[in-house]
Amino acid sequence: MVRITSRKNVRILLLGDRGVGKTSLILSLVSEEFPEDVPPKAEEITIPADVTPEMVPTHIVDYSAVEQSDDQLLEEIRRAHVICLVYSVEDERTLMRITTHWLPLLRDAIPHSRCPIILVGNKEDLIEESTVDAAQDIMEEYPEIESFVECSAKSLKNISEMFYYAQKAVLHPTAPIYISEKQMLTEECKKALTRIFTICDLDNDGLLNDDELNEFQKRCFDLPLRKKAMEEVKEIIKRHISGGVSSNNCITLTGFLYLHCLFVQRGRSHTTWTVLRKFGYNDHLHMSKDYLFPQVKVPKGSSTELSHRGSEFFRKLFLKYDKDKDGALSPLELSQLFSTCPSFAWGGDMQNIVPTNSKDWITMQGFLCFWSLTTVSDLQTTFEYLAYFGYPINECENQLSAVQITREKKLDLLKKQSTRNVYECHVIGMKGVGKSTLCRKLIDHSFERTKGDTLGVPQKTVNMVAVYGQEKYLIMKDIEVGNVMDPLEPADLKCDVACLVYDTVNPKSFEYVARIYLKYFDDGKIPVLFVCNKCEITPEVKQDYLVSPAAFCDAHHLAPPHRHTCTDGGTKEVFHKLATMAAFPRFHAAWILFYRHASHLSELSLLGGDSIFWKAGLGIAFLAAMGIIVSKFIKNER
């Protein structure tokens, strides 16, 4: 849930000289009648949330010089959220004491605080002339005074208004958003409103058209803006400032900022604060942590991915800033996209992680790949940037609707099928066998491009891979292991599929990954594919191991080593294999057996002949092979 205000309560302290009517004001508010017998000090009163306009509990605290010490007074001042400074309009001495005693005391007691002050002239029923001019002079000298009200505890005039102004000064303070002396918005407020304007400018043309204004109105105030009201707003802007409305009758950033300045000047600071808080800003005009980082619990064995709604948000965001519609974001377009954020979400090496175009500009596919990778590996960053980009967060939902939590991996194994859309493949092997080059092949980098800049640098890449017609995201992560005797960290084993790489020129390279397989992957919980890299190099050396790689894989019911080369125009078969194995855990062993039997059966075709007897025999043999496979698989499962 997102609160319109970050305050959980409001604490109002009434101060002033003895006899100005502080206690009477409190008692008149509560009982709605003037008290005949007034005690020296009223007890602290709490007004429940459900009877206040802002739905926030309000505590009203009285002060008595007779009953309280100076230390107690200072403690109450420090605890207060707002102070009502009361004088008697019939006693000029109490008005003078506001500037000679009380305001200097408050400045000394809370020198760095923005605690607002409401100047209150009580006993208005006893005089005919107002003290508003004198109060106005005081307000000009002391900007911490938010507002001024004359009232009467006896006639009940403006009593509820006084406490409303006090509550409003806490929940919708003027000081952070408006400079009274200059009659203009603060720089922090302008910056926040400019970000909001940019987010609401859905077509990125620098203007808010009627549809965008309506969306803004519904998001902030839960109601559409009537056509007549919309035109009245534009007329007010046109009348007071040039350049506030464009020639095609749309509101510009200048007009948007002026409108909020006008709200504050007309005593409607709550309107601007409602907008600011709807977009995550707290009382200090910083985006609140609760807004940026919603709480979520991810069960052990589960992962986090973008939901369809989250993917669509990022897709539309990309299209919004791809002004030239070339399918990639230029440096200028990229800087505009991140203009609503405190910084870029990635560094300067993004072209080595996700798909980019020939100019190394990130593409739509690369953009979605990056956020899919981030959501799996750093969910808090995804939450944070969703908020910065303006993901629709309200009282009913937050960034959690942009993310889905996958079911636990043990259930995937039980069901023999994964429901995930993002799979992580850990690439393990000796140094120099081409792990990083293999990872970069996933994003279509040529061998010539990668051979110079991958030496000694672990790689992580991500790209879309089709698995039976469905788009999945495959993350390839190069795992650095110094020595085969060095243990792998638990994080190194947290993957959906393992790719164990050796090459055709190093006779020790297969032994390295074979030992790792036997130590960490022989239990079959994680699908494994051996990859023989650098197959373009001939002659191929014999691996210095007890058995050949093919025999090793056969003995452990693994698929034969996949032969791969990084120098050709490059088949992506290895990535499809890895993604499919991750999507269908535990089925890979059964399919391996099937392929072996099928390849054996295919040898029968050498006998030739198209007779019906040969076809029938092949069919019977095929069914028998599948029966053996299924029975073995069921036995292993049990």
PDB file of N, CA, C and O in Angstrom, residues 415-448:
ATOM      1  N   LYS A 415       7.711 -32.204 -11.656  1.00  0.00           N
ATOM      2  CA  LYS A 415       6.837 -32.129 -12.825  1.00  0.00           C
ATOM      3  C   LYS A 415       7.592 -32.416 -14.127  1.00  0.00           C
ATOM      4  O   LYS A 415       6.981 -32.559 -15.179  1.00  0.00           O
ATOM      5  N   LYS A 416       8.932 -32.433 -14.035  1.00  0.00           N
ATOM      6  CA  LYS A 416       9.799 -32.699 -15.202  1.00  0.00           C
ATOM      7  C   LYS A 416       9.656 -31.630 -16.285  1.00  0.00           C
ATOM      8  O   LYS A 416       9.928 -31.869 -17.442  1.00  0.00           O
ATOM      9  N   GLN A 417       9.202 -30.450 -15.867  1.00  0.00           N
ATOM     10  CA  GLN A 417       9.086 -29.335 -16.807  1.00  0.00           C
ATOM     11  C   GLN A 417       9.133 -28.037 -16.024  1.00  0.00           C
ATOM     12  O   GLN A 417       8.509 -27.896 -14.982  1.00  0.00           O
ATOM     13  N   SER A 418       9.909 -27.080 -16.525  1.00  0.00           N
ATOM     14  CA  SER A 418      10.034 -25.789 -15.862  1.00  0.00           C
ATOM     15  C   SER A 418       9.018 -24.803 -16.425  1.00  0.00           C
ATOM     16  O   SER A 418       8.733 -24.788 -17.615  1.00  0.00           O
ATOM     17  N   THR A 419       8.489 -23.970 -15.533  1.00  0.00           N
ATOM     18  CA  THR A 419       7.559 -22.922 -15.966  1.00  0.00           C
ATOM     19  C   THR A 419       8.275 -21.579 -16.104  1.00  0.00           C
ATOM     20  O   THR A 419       7.647 -20.564 -16.357  1.00  0.00           O
ATOM     21  N   ARG A 420       9.579 -21.586 -15.930  1.00  0.00           N
ATOM     22  CA  ARG A 420      10.336 -20.335 -15.965  1.00  0.00           C
ATOM     23  C   ARG A 420      10.533 -19.835 -17.391  1.00  0.00           C
ATOM     24  O   ARG A 420      10.446 -20.607 -18.350  1.00  0.00           O
ATOM     25  N   ASN A 421      10.819 -18.561 -17.475  1.00  0.00           N
ATOM     26  CA  ASN A 421      11.118 -17.953 -18.773  1.00  0.00           C
ATOM     27  C   ASN A 421      12.574 -17.525 -18.883  1.00  0.00           C
ATOM     28  O   ASN A 421      13.032 -17.153 -19.958  1.00  0.00           O
ATOM     29  N   VAL A 422      13.284 -17.534 -17.759  1.00  0.00           N
ATOM     30  CA  VAL A 422      14.683 -17.126 -17.729  1.00  0.00           C
ATOM     31  C   VAL A 422      15.504 -18.255 -17.122  1.00  0.00           C
ATOM     32  O   VAL A 422      15.203 -18.713 -16.020  1.00  0.00           O
ATOM     33  N   TYR A 423      16.520 -18.689 -17.849  1.00  0.00           N
ATOM     34  CA  TYR A 423      17.364 -19.795 -17.395  1.00  0.00           C
ATOM     35  C   TYR A 423      18.809 -19.337 -17.305  1.00  0.00           C
ATOM     36  O   TYR A 423      19.293 -18.601 -18.171  1.00  0.00           O
ATOM     37  N   GLU A 424      19.486 -19.801 -16.258  1.00  0.00           N
ATOM     38  CA  GLU A 424      20.887 -19.437 -16.071  1.00  0.00           C
ATOM     39  C   GLU A 424      21.759 -20.655 -16.334  1.00  0.00           C
ATOM     40  O   GLU A 424      21.559 -21.716 -15.734  1.00  0.00           O
ATOM     41  N   CYS A 425      22.705 -20.483 -17.230  1.00  0.00           N
ATOM     42  CA  CYS A 425      23.652 -21.539 -17.582  1.00  0.00           C
ATOM     43  C   CYS A 425      25.034 -21.131 -17.096  1.00  0.00           C
ATOM     44  O   CYS A 425      25.535 -20.057 -17.457  1.00  0.00           O
ATOM     45  N   HIS A 426      25.667 -21.980 -16.286  1.00  0.00           N
ATOM     46  CA  HIS A 426      27.014 -21.717 -15.823  1.00  0.00           C
ATOM     47  C   HIS A 426      28.006 -22.457 -16.707  1.00  0.00           C
ATOM     48  O   HIS A 426      27.889 -23.671 -16.918  1.00  0.00           O
ATOM     49  N   VAL A 427      28.957 -21.705 -17.221  1.00  0.00           N
ATOM     50  CA  VAL A 427      29.946 -22.227 -18.155  1.00  0.00           C
ATOM     51  C   VAL A 427      31.247 -22.445 -17.391  1.00  0.00           C
ATOM     52  O   VAL A 427      31.840 -21.485 -16.877  1.00  0.00           O
ATOM     53  N   ILE A 428      31.696 -23.707 -17.325  1.00  0.00           N
ATOM     54  CA  ILE A 428      32.843 -24.070 -16.490  1.00  0.00           C
ATOM     55  C   ILE A 428      33.886 -24.785 -17.347  1.00  0.00           C
ATOM     56  O   ILE A 428      33.546 -25.622 -18.199  1.00  0.00           O
ATOM     57  N   GLY A 429      35.125 -24.483 -17.108  1.00  0.00           N
ATOM     58  CA  GLY A 429      36.210 -25.131 -17.832  1.00  0.00           C
ATOM     59  C   GLY A 429      37.538 -24.481 -17.514  1.00  0.00           C
ATOM     60  O   GLY A 429      37.601 -23.444 -16.833  1.00  0.00           O
ATOM     61  N   MET A 430      38.643 -25.077 -18.000  1.00  0.00           N
ATOM     62  CA  MET A 430      39.974 -24.512 -17.786  1.00  0.00           C
ATOM     63  C   MET A 430      40.083 -23.144 -18.463  1.00  0.00           C
ATOM     64  O   MET A 430      39.349 -22.841 -19.406  1.00  0.00           O
ATOM     65  N   LYS A 431      41.047 -22.373 -18.002  1.00  0.00           N
ATOM     66  CA  LYS A 431      41.335 -21.124 -18.682  1.00  0.00           C
ATOM     67  C   LYS A 431      41.854 -21.421 -20.077  1.00  0.00           C
ATOM     68  O   LYS A 431      42.636 -22.341 -20.277  1.00  0.00           O
ATOM     69  N   GLY A 432      41.386 -20.617 -21.029  1.00  0.00           N
ATOM     70  CA  GLY A 432      41.873 -20.748 -22.389  1.00  0.00           C
ATOM     71  C   GLY A 432      41.092 -21.676 -23.276  1.00  0.00           C
ATOM     72  O   GLY A 432      41.402 -21.811 -24.466  1.00  0.00           O
ATOM     73  N   VAL A 433      40.038 -22.340 -22.755  1.00  0.00           N
ATOM     74  CA  VAL A 433      39.272 -23.268 -23.595  1.00  0.00           C
ATOM     75  C   VAL A 433      38.196 -22.541 -24.407  1.00  0.00           C
ATOM     76  O   VAL A 433      37.534 -23.161 -25.244  1.00  0.00           O
ATOM     77  N   GLY A 434      37.985 -21.232 -24.148  1.00  0.00           N
ATOM     78  CA  GLY A 434      37.029 -20.468 -24.947  1.00  0.00           C
ATOM     79  C   GLY A 434      35.686 -20.257 -24.279  1.00  0.00           C
ATOM     80  O   GLY A 434      34.687 -20.050 -24.979  1.00  0.00           O
ATOM     81  N   LYS A 435      35.646 -20.267 -22.940  1.00  0.00           N
ATOM     82  CA  LYS A 435      34.367 -20.076 -22.242  1.00  0.00           C
ATOM     83  C   LYS A 435      33.781 -18.694 -22.531  1.00  0.00           C
ATOM     84  O   LYS A 435      32.609 -18.553 -22.855  1.00  0.00           O
ATOM     85  N   SER A 436      34.616 -17.668 -22.373  1.00  0.00           N
ATOM     86  CA  SER A 436      34.125 -16.304 -22.577  1.00  0.00           C
ATOM     87  C   SER A 436      33.709 -16.074 -24.021  1.00  0.00           C
ATOM     88  O   SER A 436      32.716 -15.400 -24.298  1.00  0.00           O
ATOM     89  N   THR A 437      34.474 -16.650 -24.942  1.00  0.00           N
ATOM     90  CA  THR A 437      34.118 -16.511 -26.356  1.00  0.00           C
ATOM     91  C   THR A 437      32.792 -17.196 -26.644  1.00  0.00           C
ATOM     92  O   THR A 437      31.958 -16.684 -27.405  1.00  0.00           O
ATOM     93  N   LEU A 438      32.567 -18.348 -26.014  1.00  0.00           N
ATOM     94  CA  LEU A 438      31.294 -19.060 -26.159  1.00  0.00           C
ATOM     95  C   LEU A 438      30.150 -18.208 -25.618  1.00  0.00           C
ATOM     96  O   LEU A 438      29.090 -18.098 -26.245  1.00  0.00           O
ATOM     97  N   CYS A 439      30.386 -17.582 -24.458  1.00  0.00           N
ATOM     98  CA  CYS A 439      29.346 -16.722 -23.876  1.00  0.00           C
ATOM     99  C   CYS A 439      29.003 -15.564 -24.811  1.00  0.00           C
ATOM    100  O   CYS A 439      27.827 -15.245 -25.025  1.00  0.00           O
ATOM    101  N   ARG A 440      30.016 -14.955 -25.386  1.00  0.00           N
ATOM    102  CA  ARG A 440      29.785 -13.810 -26.268  1.00  0.00           C
ATOM    103  C   ARG A 440      29.146 -14.223 -27.589  1.00  0.00           C
ATOM    104  O   ARG A 440      28.497 -13.421 -28.258  1.00  0.00           O
ATOM    105  N   LYS A 441      29.312 -15.498 -27.962  1.00  0.00           N
ATOM    106  CA  LYS A 441      28.668 -16.003 -29.182  1.00  0.00           C
ATOM    107  C   LYS A 441      27.147 -15.944 -29.044  1.00  0.00           C
ATOM    108  O   LYS A 441      26.418 -15.812 -30.029  1.00  0.00           O
ATOM    109  N   LEU A 442      26.663 -16.013 -27.794  1.00  0.00           N
ATOM    110  CA  LEU A 442      25.221 -15.955 -27.548  1.00  0.00           C
ATOM    111  C   LEU A 442      24.628 -14.643 -28.050  1.00  0.00           C
ATOM    112  O   LEU A 442      23.475 -14.605 -28.471  1.00  0.00           O
ATOM    113  N   ILE A 443      25.415 -13.558 -27.995  1.00  0.00           N
ATOM    114  CA  ILE A 443      24.922 -12.254 -28.463  1.00  0.00           C
ATOM    115  C   ILE A 443      25.534 -11.900 -29.821  1.00  0.00           C
ATOM    116  O   ILE A 443      25.673 -10.714 -30.164  1.00  0.00           O
ATOM    117  N   ASP A 444      25.912 -12.933 -30.568  1.00  0.00           N
ATOM    118  CA  ASP A 444      26.348 -12.787 -31.971  1.00  0.00           C
ATOM    119  C   ASP A 444      27.669 -12.041 -32.138  1.00  0.00           C
ATOM    120  O   ASP A 444      27.912 -11.434 -33.187  1.00  0.00           O
ATOM    121  N   HIS A 445      28.528 -12.084 -31.142  1.00  0.00           N
ATOM    122  CA  HIS A 445      29.832 -11.473 -31.313  1.00  0.00           C
ATOM    123  C   HIS A 445      30.767 -12.426 -32.044  1.00  0.00           C
ATOM    124  O   HIS A 445      30.851 -13.615 -31.703  1.00  0.00           O
ATOM    125  N   SER A 446      31.463 -11.920 -33.035  1.00  0.00           N
ATOM    126  CA  SER A 446      32.385 -12.751 -33.811  1.00  0.00           C
ATOM    127  C   SER A 446      33.622 -13.072 -32.990  1.00  0.00           C
ATOM    128  O   SER A 446      33.952 -12.389 -32.008  1.00  0.00           O
ATOM    129  N   PHE A 447      34.334 -14.104 -33.408  1.00  0.00           N
ATOM    130  CA  PHE A 447      35.561 -14.496 -32.720  1.00  0.00           C
ATOM    131  C   PHE A 447      36.583 -13.364 -32.783  1.00  0.00           C
ATOM    132  O   PHE A 447      37.283 -13.082 -31.808  1.00  0.00           O
ATOM    133  N   GLU A 448      36.670 -12.683 -33.925  1.00  0.00           N
ATOM    134  CA  GLU A 448      37.633 -11.601 -34.080  1.00  0.00           C
ATOM    135  C   GLU A 448      37.350 -10.473 -33.084  1.00  0.00           C
ATOM    136  O   GLU A 448      38.269  -9.844 -32.576  1.00  0.00           O
TER     137      GLU A 448
END
